[in-house]
Amino acid sequence: MTLGNDNGLEFAGHVRLCQEREAAGYFCASYPSWEKGGVEKLSGQVRQYYSKSSSFATTTGKDLKFVESELNGRPRKILEALSPAVLNQRIAA
């Protein structure tokens, strides 16, 4: 699992978060705005499962794996209507 972060202070505890979730963490570069758009879009998709008032303090790795699986199962226009999961299966085969 990977976590993409913006450069805000809200990610000051990123090291601990990544260790607890056994995830790799990445930050957007300071100036390429296209990276931030991707993070914002993904944040919006995650918010379909967790409201803004919810806390991730009690969210388990199993919970996040479920959301990850759901999001990776969605078809993408850029992938010619394939989902990332299907595309990864085809590449691995």
PDB file of C-alpha atoms in Angstrom:
ATOM      1  CA  MET A   1       0.000   0.000   0.000  1.00  0.00           C
ATOM      2  CA  THR A   2       1.159   3.539  -0.698  1.00  0.00           C
ATOM      3  CA  LEU A   3       0.039   6.856   0.741  1.00  0.00           C
ATOM      4  CA  GLY A   4       0.249   9.984  -1.396  1.00  0.00           C
ATOM      5  CA  ASN A   5       0.467  13.173   0.626  1.00  0.00           C
ATOM      6  CA  ASP A   6       0.258  16.874  -0.038  1.00  0.00           C
ATOM      7  CA  ASN A   7       2.882  19.106   1.581  1.00  0.00           C
ATOM      8  CA  GLY A   8       0.636  20.488   4.345  1.00  0.00           C
ATOM      9  CA  LEU A   9       1.293  20.392   8.085  1.00  0.00           C
ATOM     10  CA  GLU A  10      -1.503  17.858   8.475  1.00  0.00           C
ATOM     11  CA  PHE A  11       0.960  15.219   7.251  1.00  0.00           C
ATOM     12  CA  ALA A  12       3.623  15.983   9.877  1.00  0.00           C
ATOM     13  CA  GLY A  13       3.079  12.506  11.384  1.00  0.00           C
ATOM     14  CA  HIS A  14       3.542  10.725   8.059  1.00  0.00           C
ATOM     15  CA  VAL A  15       6.398   8.511   9.251  1.00  0.00           C
ATOM     16  CA  ARG A  16       4.374   7.041  12.126  1.00  0.00           C
ATOM     17  CA  LEU A  17       1.300   6.668   9.929  1.00  0.00           C
ATOM     18  CA  CYS A  18       3.244   4.781   7.259  1.00  0.00           C
ATOM     19  CA  GLN A  19       4.858   2.526   9.864  1.00  0.00           C
ATOM     20  CA  GLU A  20       1.511   1.725  11.495  1.00  0.00           C
ATOM     21  CA  ARG A  21      -0.108   0.958   8.132  1.00  0.00           C
ATOM     22  CA  GLU A  22       2.961  -0.800   6.716  1.00  0.00           C
ATOM     23  CA  ALA A  23       2.771   1.550   3.755  1.00  0.00           C
ATOM     24  CA  ALA A  24       5.183   3.558   1.660  1.00  0.00           C
ATOM     25  CA  GLY A  25       4.590   7.308   1.756  1.00  0.00           C
ATOM     26  CA  TYR A  26       5.139   9.803  -1.042  1.00  0.00           C
ATOM     27  CA  PHE A  27       4.808  13.579  -1.204  1.00  0.00           C
ATOM     28  CA  CYS A  28       3.792  15.776  -4.100  1.00  0.00           C
ATOM     29  CA  ALA A  29       6.559  17.875  -5.572  1.00  0.00           C
ATOM     30  CA  SER A  30       6.227  21.524  -4.608  1.00  0.00           C
ATOM     31  CA  TYR A  31       5.339  22.996  -8.003  1.00  0.00           C
ATOM     32  CA  PRO A  32       3.811  20.456 -10.453  1.00  0.00           C
ATOM     33  CA  SER A  33       0.111  21.206  -9.933  1.00  0.00           C
ATOM     34  CA  TRP A  34      -0.958  18.048 -11.785  1.00  0.00           C
ATOM     35  CA  GLU A  35       0.291  15.942  -8.855  1.00  0.00           C
ATOM     36  CA  LYS A  36      -1.884  17.800  -6.377  1.00  0.00           C
ATOM     37  CA  GLY A  37      -4.963  17.327  -8.552  1.00  0.00           C
ATOM     38  CA  GLY A  38      -4.424  13.571  -8.430  1.00  0.00           C
ATOM     39  CA  VAL A  39      -4.139  13.624  -4.652  1.00  0.00           C
ATOM     40  CA  GLU A  40      -7.270  15.773  -4.342  1.00  0.00           C
ATOM     41  CA  LYS A  41      -9.248  13.498  -6.667  1.00  0.00           C
ATOM     42  CA  LEU A  42      -8.222  10.425  -4.708  1.00  0.00           C
ATOM     43  CA  SER A  43      -9.043  12.160  -1.424  1.00  0.00           C
ATOM     44  CA  GLY A  44     -12.523  12.851  -2.764  1.00  0.00           C
ATOM     45  CA  GLN A  45     -12.939   9.211  -3.743  1.00  0.00           C
ATOM     46  CA  VAL A  46     -11.823   8.037  -0.299  1.00  0.00           C
ATOM     47  CA  ARG A  47     -14.320  10.469   1.251  1.00  0.00           C
ATOM     48  CA  GLN A  48     -17.085   8.452  -0.444  1.00  0.00           C
ATOM     49  CA  TYR A  49     -16.279   5.809   2.190  1.00  0.00           C
ATOM     50  CA  TYR A  50     -15.301   8.081   5.096  1.00  0.00           C
ATOM     51  CA  SER A  51     -17.032  11.372   5.874  1.00  0.00           C
ATOM     52  CA  LYS A  52     -15.006  14.488   6.649  1.00  0.00           C
ATOM     53  CA  SER A  53     -16.042  14.203  10.294  1.00  0.00           C
ATOM     54  CA  SER A  54     -14.686  10.651  10.641  1.00  0.00           C
ATOM     55  CA  SER A  55     -11.331   9.976  12.258  1.00  0.00           C
ATOM     56  CA  PHE A  56      -8.762   7.674  10.725  1.00  0.00           C
ATOM     57  CA  ALA A  57      -7.328   6.981  14.186  1.00  0.00           C
ATOM     58  CA  THR A  58      -9.457   3.844  14.491  1.00  0.00           C
ATOM     59  CA  THR A  59      -9.290   2.811  10.843  1.00  0.00           C
ATOM     60  CA  THR A  60      -7.612  -0.557  10.407  1.00  0.00           C
ATOM     61  CA  GLY A  61      -5.384  -1.806   7.636  1.00  0.00           C
ATOM     62  CA  LYS A  62      -8.201  -4.174   6.681  1.00  0.00           C
ATOM     63  CA  ASP A  63     -10.557  -1.194   6.289  1.00  0.00           C
ATOM     64  CA  LEU A  64      -8.072   0.593   4.049  1.00  0.00           C
ATOM     65  CA  LYS A  65      -7.434  -2.539   1.986  1.00  0.00           C
ATOM     66  CA  PHE A  66     -11.179  -2.738   1.314  1.00  0.00           C
ATOM     67  CA  VAL A  67     -11.308   0.869   0.090  1.00  0.00           C
ATOM     68  CA  GLU A  68      -8.138   0.323  -1.952  1.00  0.00           C
ATOM     69  CA  SER A  69      -9.680  -2.735  -3.578  1.00  0.00           C
ATOM     70  CA  GLU A  70     -12.909  -0.874  -4.323  1.00  0.00           C
ATOM     71  CA  LEU A  71     -11.102   2.077  -5.898  1.00  0.00           C
ATOM     72  CA  ASN A  72      -8.757  -0.129  -7.904  1.00  0.00           C
ATOM     73  CA  GLY A  73     -11.795  -2.009  -9.215  1.00  0.00           C
ATOM     74  CA  ARG A  74     -13.322   1.096 -10.795  1.00  0.00           C
ATOM     75  CA  PRO A  75     -12.941   1.451 -14.566  1.00  0.00           C
ATOM     76  CA  ARG A  76     -10.889   4.451 -15.718  1.00  0.00           C
ATOM     77  CA  LYS A  77     -11.406   6.374 -18.935  1.00  0.00           C
ATOM     78  CA  ILE A  78      -7.646   6.862 -19.252  1.00  0.00           C
ATOM     79  CA  LEU A  79      -7.233   3.062 -19.165  1.00  0.00           C
ATOM     80  CA  GLU A  80      -9.798   2.588 -21.952  1.00  0.00           C
ATOM     81  CA  ALA A  81     -12.513   1.541 -19.469  1.00  0.00           C
ATOM     82  CA  LEU A  82     -10.302  -1.008 -17.722  1.00  0.00           C
ATOM     83  CA  SER A  83      -9.838  -0.878 -13.976  1.00  0.00           C
ATOM     84  CA  PRO A  84      -6.337  -0.669 -12.493  1.00  0.00           C
ATOM     85  CA  ALA A  85      -6.893  -4.142 -11.001  1.00  0.00           C
ATOM     86  CA  VAL A  86      -7.724  -5.694 -14.385  1.00  0.00           C
ATOM     87  CA  LEU A  87      -4.835  -3.908 -16.072  1.00  0.00           C
ATOM     88  CA  ASN A  88      -2.403  -5.167 -13.424  1.00  0.00           C
ATOM     89  CA  GLN A  89      -3.705  -8.723 -13.907  1.00  0.00           C
ATOM     90  CA  ARG A  90      -3.141  -8.471 -17.664  1.00  0.00           C
ATOM     91  CA  ILE A  91       0.357  -7.106 -17.226  1.00  0.00           C
ATOM     92  CA  ALA A  92       1.242  -9.861 -14.743  1.00  0.00           C
ATOM     93  CA  ALA A  93      -0.048 -12.624 -17.055  1.00  0.00           C
TER      94      ALA A  93
END
